């Protein structure tokens, strides 16, 4: 049949014949047959068939004339596009083309065992799904089409969609000749995801380009709502390097979306219909852990086959429970980004938070709010404004190009608004939920996507500056320069920095921001006296049979996102170091904490871990770390004990950890914070219990000088470069080296004072851990100090 070709007979080199989408479907079927990756079968009309239809109806010259009239300015895009579409919709099928399509459809129906197979009719242009241009949603797709005449009508509508206003303008923007782009049509067996679920996944992290993570979006029903951004889907992150290893479940995040509606099958007159989801569907995660891992493994396999990051659509059949890949195309933004350049933003001051949502991109922009109901209202939009809308679709692209930033109520990372914003290089916040209600037309706001996964709209024009780091200019050093990180959502922004690992990962940030609940309130939930706390905990832990599992799950996944950025280099996680007043501020915490006059030197750190007051809470911390290392596979995790006052206390803490599956040795290193004078004085004894020391310069300074670091009256005396403090630091470095223990420092001083970093290098410290924004400066300071030290040793003949 000259007009059609079966998917299994084409591959990715056949874009000129069947377009990018169909060529990729054929490539998937040919390459992954028998591997477990399922792709629904079907066939495609050829690009030549499109031209046969155009020439049979004598449409080339009328189409060219309308396009030239638009380009010359004598006719509007809207009128030109509508006229071309009308010409195509009135066209007749050449008899042999219709016969070929109908014959193939009958054969496909026989394959599926149905009289008239339900199919998806997808447009596949010869200039789409390319590595440099996605053409996201530019042409139409029609779902649940059944019947021969219905199929031919849908095919005609696909041809017409090649000349929607958005498609015409998108081709012009990307430099494609309008009269040389043809359309192939894919006719593909439908997967009954209307009874199951569907979504999109990327084989890299879409906002940062972090190539070790796969991101999956999922919602109930047909996948169109996820693609169009009509729903807020679930989102899952999976760490790719640990996939396929025995019994590991490297899922970094499971974020439940609201999923308030779904697209389901309709009737002949309307093949699909909008349906509200039930409360049970909204509360439940769409995919099981097994399904999440399976999809991520497929993403890895498909990425490896194509040799580039991939954007993949999938569907789960609600009747058979089988998962299928229904499309795959190259990712077009991060794969084209400069790998040697890291762009960051420094926020100096900002207004109050108005609303939040998912951050798309990692940039910032400020401008007046302009709320638009429909793309037809484009004449009301002010160039350079912040576009605020319920959602967007491909008709909005010309309007989106005029905005400085975009904010939508609905959508996920794979929605139309997200994809196009990335391609345009615009900061966008999607899934904000209530932006159209909270933002006022004309008010100046700042859209910030530079602070992690979550994007924020701030009131007014924030004071911020963009910075670019050329990674090839960062020098190498003998002294390891590591990162201090706490926020899992922002960590992957720094994956390109050539750091030697993470020297300090603060557990408290995950507990206070992701968990929000005192661990003892989960252990003793039935004994809680605070009714408001009980209600909040019940809401947060919904879906967990055991409330303590909530703590273990959220802590392990939060820390896993930090560990993933460092992998396979080490990450040193400091066990919880809240003060009692900070613990009391957690939900349900006041019932379990004593009131202290000076919490800074009170019931904190190691003394809590073996105390009856907190031991059960510490057990949950141990369970989370054990899960992180053994179930998820992050063996690069080391641990650090804060505020350990004596060797005897060190022994008790290590015994408690060993009882809970965290025994030092066999790949698990345990460090101690050196922040108390006793840690320096008895360094040789402490070294018997720990693999290394990490100097906490803030606490060591306050306890050496006898100054409360929070005392404003004494702030001028608080100096980490005081001779007494430097004596302490040099002393413990010498003692650690003599004992064969590792020694590093995690504090702000090397970032603020280059001379202090040089002092540490001169002492022979093994590592310095600093904040990401100061990494490059400290790295250069250390390199210069090492060169000076090297020359000095050479001059002394050493």
CSV table of N, CA and C in Angstrom, one decimal, residues 484-597:
chain,number,residue,atom,x,y,z
A,484,UNK,N,28.3,22.8,51.5
A,484,UNK,CA,27.3,22.8,52.6
A,484,UNK,C,26.0,22.9,51.9
A,485,UNK,N,25.1,21.9,52.1
A,485,UNK,CA,23.8,21.9,51.5
A,485,UNK,C,22.8,21.5,52.5
A,486,UNK,N,21.6,22.0,52.4
A,486,UNK,CA,20.5,21.7,53.3
A,486,UNK,C,19.2,21.4,52.6
A,487,UNK,N,18.9,22.2,51.6
A,487,UNK,CA,17.6,22.2,50.9
A,487,UNK,C,17.6,21.2,49.8
A,488,UNK,N,16.9,20.1,49.9
A,488,UNK,CA,16.9,19.1,48.8
A,488,UNK,C,16.3,19.6,47.5
A,489,UNK,N,15.4,20.5,47.6
A,489,UNK,CA,14.8,21.0,46.3
A,489,UNK,C,15.7,21.9,45.5
A,490,UNK,N,16.7,22.5,46.2
A,490,UNK,CA,17.6,23.4,45.5
A,490,UNK,C,18.9,22.7,45.2
A,491,UNK,N,19.2,21.5,45.7
A,491,UNK,CA,20.5,20.9,45.6
A,491,UNK,C,21.0,20.7,44.2
A,492,UNK,N,20.1,20.2,43.3
A,492,UNK,CA,20.5,19.8,42.0
A,492,UNK,C,20.9,21.0,41.1
A,493,UNK,N,20.6,22.2,41.6
A,493,UNK,CA,21.1,23.4,40.8
A,493,UNK,C,22.6,23.4,40.7
A,494,UNK,N,23.3,22.7,41.7
A,494,UNK,CA,24.7,22.8,41.8
A,494,UNK,C,25.4,21.6,41.3
A,495,UNK,N,24.8,20.7,40.6
A,495,UNK,CA,25.4,19.4,40.2
A,495,UNK,C,26.6,19.5,39.3
A,496,UNK,N,26.6,20.6,38.6
A,496,UNK,CA,27.8,20.8,37.6
A,496,UNK,C,29.0,21.3,38.3
A,497,UNK,N,28.9,21.9,39.5
A,497,UNK,CA,30.1,22.4,40.2
A,497,UNK,C,31.1,21.2,40.5
A,498,UNK,N,32.3,21.4,40.2
A,498,UNK,CA,33.3,20.3,40.5
A,498,UNK,C,33.7,20.1,41.9
A,499,UNK,N,32.7,20.0,42.8
A,499,UNK,CA,32.9,19.8,44.2
A,499,UNK,C,33.4,18.4,44.5
A,500,UNK,N,34.0,18.3,45.7
A,500,UNK,CA,34.6,16.9,46.1
A,500,UNK,C,33.5,16.2,46.9
A,501,UNK,N,32.3,16.6,46.9
A,501,UNK,CA,31.3,16.0,47.7
A,501,UNK,C,30.5,17.0,48.5
A,502,UNK,N,29.7,16.5,49.4
A,502,UNK,CA,29.0,17.4,50.3
A,502,UNK,C,29.6,17.2,51.7
A,503,UNK,N,30.2,18.3,52.3
A,503,UNK,CA,30.9,18.1,53.6
A,503,UNK,C,30.0,18.3,54.7
A,504,UNK,N,28.8,19.0,54.5
A,504,UNK,CA,27.8,19.1,55.6
A,504,UNK,C,26.4,19.2,55.0
A,505,UNK,N,25.6,18.2,55.3
A,505,UNK,CA,24.2,18.1,54.9
A,505,UNK,C,23.4,18.2,56.2
A,506,UNK,N,22.7,19.3,56.3
A,506,UNK,CA,21.9,19.5,57.6
A,506,UNK,C,20.6,18.8,57.6
A,507,UNK,N,20.4,17.8,58.4
A,507,UNK,CA,19.2,17.1,58.5
A,507,UNK,C,18.0,18.0,59.0
A,508,UNK,N,18.3,19.0,59.8
A,508,UNK,CA,17.3,19.8,60.4
A,508,UNK,C,16.4,20.5,59.4
A,509,UNK,N,17.0,20.9,58.2
A,509,UNK,CA,16.2,21.5,57.2
A,509,UNK,C,15.1,20.6,56.7
A,510,UNK,N,15.4,19.4,56.4
A,510,UNK,CA,14.4,18.4,55.9
A,510,UNK,C,13.3,18.2,57.0
A,511,UNK,N,13.7,18.1,58.3
A,511,UNK,CA,12.8,17.9,59.3
A,511,UNK,C,11.8,19.0,59.4
A,512,UNK,N,12.3,20.2,59.4
A,512,UNK,CA,11.5,21.4,59.7
A,512,UNK,C,10.7,21.8,58.5
A,513,UNK,N,11.1,21.5,57.2
A,513,UNK,CA,10.4,22.0,56.0
A,513,UNK,C,9.6,20.9,55.4
A,514,UNK,N,10.1,19.7,55.4
A,514,UNK,CA,9.4,18.6,54.7
A,514,UNK,C,8.6,17.7,55.6
A,515,UNK,N,9.1,17.5,56.8
A,515,UNK,CA,8.4,16.7,57.8
A,515,UNK,C,7.5,17.5,58.7
A,516,UNK,N,8.0,18.6,59.3
A,516,UNK,CA,7.3,19.6,60.1
A,516,UNK,C,6.8,19.1,61.5
A,517,UNK,N,7.0,17.8,61.8
A,517,UNK,CA,6.5,17.2,63.0
A,517,UNK,C,7.6,16.7,63.9
A,518,UNK,N,7.5,16.9,65.2
A,518,UNK,CA,8.5,16.4,66.2
A,518,UNK,C,8.4,14.9,66.1
A,519,UNK,N,9.5,14.2,66.0
A,519,UNK,CA,9.4,12.7,65.8
A,519,UNK,C,8.8,12.0,67.0
A,520,UNK,N,8.9,12.6,68.2
A,520,UNK,CA,8.3,11.9,69.4
A,520,UNK,C,6.8,12.1,69.4
A,521,UNK,N,6.3,13.1,68.7
A,521,UNK,CA,4.8,13.3,68.5
A,521,UNK,C,4.2,12.2,67.6
A,522,UNK,N,5.1,11.7,66.7
A,522,UNK,CA,4.6,10.6,65.9
A,522,UNK,C,4.7,9.3,66.6
A,523,UNK,N,5.7,9.1,67.4
A,523,UNK,CA,5.9,7.9,68.2
A,523,UNK,C,4.7,7.8,69.2
A,524,UNK,N,4.4,8.9,69.9
A,524,UNK,CA,3.4,8.9,70.9
A,524,UNK,C,2.2,9.7,70.5
A,525,UNK,N,1.7,9.5,69.3
A,525,UNK,CA,0.6,10.3,68.8
A,525,UNK,C,-0.6,10.1,69.6
A,526,UNK,N,-0.9,8.9,70.1
A,526,UNK,CA,-2.1,8.7,70.9
A,526,UNK,C,-2.1,9.5,72.2
A,527,UNK,N,-0.9,9.9,72.7
A,527,UNK,CA,-0.8,10.6,74.0
A,527,UNK,C,-0.8,12.1,73.8
A,528,UNK,N,-0.9,12.6,72.5
A,528,UNK,CA,-0.8,14.1,72.3
A,528,UNK,C,-2.0,14.8,72.9
A,529,UNK,N,-1.7,15.9,73.6
A,529,UNK,CA,-2.7,16.7,74.3
A,529,UNK,C,-3.2,17.8,73.4
A,530,UNK,N,-2.4,18.3,72.5
A,530,UNK,CA,-2.7,19.4,71.6
A,530,UNK,C,-3.6,18.9,70.5
A,531,UNK,N,-4.8,19.3,70.5
A,531,UNK,CA,-5.8,18.9,69.5
A,531,UNK,C,-5.4,19.4,68.1
A,532,UNK,N,-5.0,20.6,68.0
A,532,UNK,CA,-4.6,21.2,66.7
A,532,UNK,C,-3.4,20.4,66.1
A,533,UNK,N,-2.5,20.0,67.0
A,533,UNK,CA,-1.3,19.3,66.5
A,533,UNK,C,-1.8,17.9,66.0
A,534,UNK,N,-2.7,17.3,66.7
A,534,UNK,CA,-3.2,16.0,66.3
A,534,UNK,C,-3.9,16.1,64.9
A,535,UNK,N,-4.6,17.1,64.7
A,535,UNK,CA,-5.3,17.3,63.4
A,535,UNK,C,-4.3,17.5,62.3
A,536,UNK,N,-3.3,18.3,62.5
A,536,UNK,CA,-2.3,18.6,61.5
A,536,UNK,C,-1.5,17.3,61.2
A,537,UNK,N,-1.1,16.6,62.2
A,537,UNK,CA,-0.3,15.3,62.0
A,537,UNK,C,-1.2,14.3,61.2
A,538,UNK,N,-2.5,14.2,61.6
A,538,UNK,CA,-3.3,13.3,60.9
A,538,UNK,C,-3.4,13.6,59.4
A,539,UNK,N,-3.4,14.9,59.1
A,539,UNK,CA,-3.5,15.3,57.7
A,539,UNK,C,-2.2,15.1,57.0
A,540,UNK,N,-1.1,15.4,57.6
A,540,UNK,CA,0.2,15.2,57.0
A,540,UNK,C,0.5,13.7,56.7
A,541,UNK,N,0.1,12.9,57.6
A,541,UNK,CA,0.5,11.4,57.6
A,541,UNK,C,-0.6,10.6,56.9
A,542,UNK,N,-1.6,11.2,56.2
A,542,UNK,CA,-2.6,10.5,55.5
A,542,UNK,C,-1.9,9.6,54.5
A,543,UNK,N,-2.3,8.3,54.5
A,543,UNK,CA,-1.8,7.3,53.5
A,543,UNK,C,-0.7,6.5,54.2
A,544,UNK,N,-0.3,6.8,55.4
A,544,UNK,CA,0.7,6.0,56.1
A,544,UNK,C,0.0,5.2,57.2
A,545,UNK,N,0.1,3.9,57.2
A,545,UNK,CA,-0.5,3.1,58.2
A,545,UNK,C,0.1,3.3,59.6
A,546,UNK,N,1.4,3.5,59.6
A,546,UNK,CA,2.1,3.8,60.8
A,546,UNK,C,2.7,5.2,60.7
A,547,UNK,N,2.3,6.1,61.6
A,547,UNK,CA,2.7,7.5,61.5
A,547,UNK,C,4.2,7.7,61.5
A,548,UNK,N,5.0,6.8,62.2
A,548,UNK,CA,6.4,6.9,62.2
A,548,UNK,C,7.0,6.7,60.8
A,549,UNK,N,6.3,5.9,60.0
A,549,UNK,CA,6.8,5.6,58.6
A,549,UNK,C,6.8,6.9,57.8
A,550,UNK,N,5.9,7.9,58.1
A,550,UNK,CA,5.9,9.2,57.5
A,550,UNK,C,7.3,9.9,57.7
A,551,UNK,N,7.8,9.9,58.9
A,551,UNK,CA,9.0,10.5,59.3
A,551,UNK,C,10.2,9.8,58.5
A,552,UNK,N,10.2,8.5,58.5
A,552,UNK,CA,11.3,7.7,57.9
A,552,UNK,C,11.3,7.9,56.4
A,553,UNK,N,10.1,7.9,55.8
A,553,UNK,CA,10.0,8.1,54.3
A,553,UNK,C,10.4,9.5,53.9
A,554,UNK,N,9.9,10.5,54.6
A,554,UNK,CA,10.2,11.9,54.1
A,554,UNK,C,11.6,12.3,54.4
A,555,UNK,N,12.2,11.8,55.5
A,555,UNK,CA,13.6,12.1,55.8
A,555,UNK,C,14.5,11.4,54.9
A,556,UNK,N,14.3,10.1,54.6
A,556,UNK,CA,15.2,9.4,53.7
A,556,UNK,C,15.1,9.9,52.3
A,557,UNK,N,13.9,10.3,51.8
A,557,UNK,CA,13.9,10.8,50.4
A,557,UNK,C,14.4,12.2,50.3
A,558,UNK,N,14.2,13.0,51.3
A,558,UNK,CA,14.8,14.4,51.3
A,558,UNK,C,16.3,14.3,51.3
A,559,UNK,N,16.9,13.5,52.1
A,559,UNK,CA,18.3,13.3,52.2
A,559,UNK,C,18.9,12.7,50.9
A,560,UNK,N,18.1,11.8,50.3
A,560,UNK,CA,18.5,11.1,49.1
A,560,UNK,C,18.7,12.1,47.9
A,561,UNK,N,17.9,13.2,47.9
A,561,UNK,CA,18.1,14.2,46.8
A,561,UNK,C,19.4,14.9,47.0
A,562,UNK,N,19.9,15.1,48.2
A,562,UNK,CA,21.2,15.6,48.5
A,562,UNK,C,22.3,14.6,48.1
A,563,UNK,N,22.1,13.4,48.5
A,563,UNK,CA,23.1,12.3,48.2
A,563,UNK,C,23.3,12.1,46.7
A,564,UNK,N,22.2,12.3,46.0
A,564,UNK,CA,22.2,12.0,44.6
A,564,UNK,C,23.1,13.0,43.9
A,565,UNK,N,23.1,14.3,44.3
A,565,UNK,CA,24.0,15.3,43.7
A,565,UNK,C,25.4,15.0,44.0
A,566,UNK,N,25.8,14.5,45.1
A,566,UNK,CA,27.2,14.2,45.4
A,566,UNK,C,27.6,12.8,44.8
A,567,UNK,N,26.8,11.9,44.6
A,567,UNK,CA,27.1,10.5,44.2
A,567,UNK,C,28.0,10.5,43.0
A,568,UNK,N,29.1,9.7,43.0
A,568,UNK,CA,29.5,8.7,44.0
A,568,UNK,C,30.4,9.3,45.1
A,569,UNK,N,30.6,10.6,45.0
A,569,UNK,CA,31.5,11.2,46.0
A,569,UNK,C,30.7,11.3,47.3
A,570,UNK,N,31.5,11.5,48.4
A,570,UNK,CA,30.8,11.3,49.7
A,570,UNK,C,29.9,12.5,50.1
A,571,UNK,N,28.9,12.2,50.9
A,571,UNK,CA,28.1,13.2,51.5
A,571,UNK,C,28.1,12.9,53.0
A,572,UNK,N,28.4,13.9,53.8
A,572,UNK,CA,28.4,13.7,55.3
A,572,UNK,C,27.2,14.4,55.8
A,573,UNK,N,26.3,13.5,56.4
A,573,UNK,CA,25.0,14.0,56.9
A,573,UNK,C,25.2,14.2,58.4
A,574,UNK,N,24.9,15.4,58.9
A,574,UNK,CA,24.9,15.6,60.3
A,574,UNK,C,23.6,15.2,60.9
A,575,UNK,N,23.6,14.4,61.9
A,575,UNK,CA,22.4,14.0,62.6
A,575,UNK,C,21.8,15.2,63.3
A,576,UNK,N,20.5,15.1,63.6
A,576,UNK,CA,19.8,16.3,64.1
A,576,UNK,C,20.5,17.1,65.1
A,577,UNK,N,20.5,18.4,65.0
A,577,UNK,CA,21.1,19.3,65.9
A,577,UNK,C,20.3,20.5,66.2
A,578,UNK,N,19.0,20.3,66.3
A,578,UNK,CA,18.1,21.3,66.8
A,578,UNK,C,18.4,21.6,68.3
A,579,UNK,N,18.2,22.9,68.7
A,579,UNK,CA,18.2,23.2,70.1
A,579,UNK,C,16.7,22.9,70.7
A,580,UNK,N,16.6,22.8,72.0
A,580,UNK,CA,15.3,22.5,72.5
A,580,UNK,C,14.2,23.4,72.1
A,581,UNK,N,14.5,24.7,72.0
A,581,UNK,CA,13.5,25.7,71.6
A,581,UNK,C,13.1,25.5,70.2
A,582,UNK,N,14.0,25.0,69.4
A,582,UNK,CA,13.7,24.8,67.9
A,582,UNK,C,12.9,23.5,67.8
A,583,UNK,N,13.2,22.5,68.6
A,583,UNK,CA,12.4,21.2,68.6
A,583,UNK,C,11.0,21.5,69.0
A,584,UNK,N,10.9,22.4,70.0
A,584,UNK,CA,9.6,22.7,70.6
A,584,UNK,C,8.7,23.4,69.5
A,585,UNK,N,9.3,24.0,68.6
A,585,UNK,CA,8.6,24.7,67.5
A,585,UNK,C,8.0,23.8,66.5
A,586,UNK,N,8.4,22.6,66.4
A,586,UNK,CA,7.9,21.6,65.5
A,586,UNK,C,6.5,21.2,66.0
A,587,UNK,N,5.6,20.8,65.0
A,587,UNK,CA,4.3,20.4,65.4
A,587,UNK,C,4.3,19.3,66.5
A,588,UNK,N,3.6,19.5,67.6
A,588,UNK,CA,3.5,18.6,68.7
A,588,UNK,C,4.8,18.6,69.5
A,589,UNK,N,5.7,19.5,69.3
A,589,UNK,CA,7.0,19.4,70.0
A,589,UNK,C,7.1,19.9,71.4
A,590,UNK,N,6.2,20.9,71.7
A,590,UNK,CA,6.3,21.5,73.0
A,590,UNK,C,6.1,20.5,74.2
A,591,UNK,N,5.3,19.5,73.9
A,591,UNK,CA,5.0,18.5,74.9
A,591,UNK,C,6.2,17.6,75.3
A,592,UNK,N,7.2,17.6,74.4
A,592,UNK,CA,8.4,16.7,74.6
A,592,UNK,C,9.7,17.4,74.9
A,593,UNK,N,9.7,18.7,75.0
A,593,UNK,CA,10.9,19.4,75.2
A,593,UNK,C,10.9,20.2,76.5
A,594,UNK,N,12.1,20.2,77.2
A,594,UNK,CA,12.2,21.0,78.4
A,594,UNK,C,12.4,22.5,78.1
A,595,UNK,N,12.1,23.3,79.0
A,595,UNK,CA,12.4,24.8,78.8
A,595,UNK,C,13.8,25.1,79.4
A,596,UNK,N,14.6,25.7,78.6
A,596,UNK,CA,16.0,25.9,79.0
A,596,UNK,C,16.3,27.4,78.9
A,597,UNK,N,17.2,27.9,79.9
A,597,UNK,CA,17.6,29.3,79.8
A,597,UNK,C,18.5,29.5,78.7
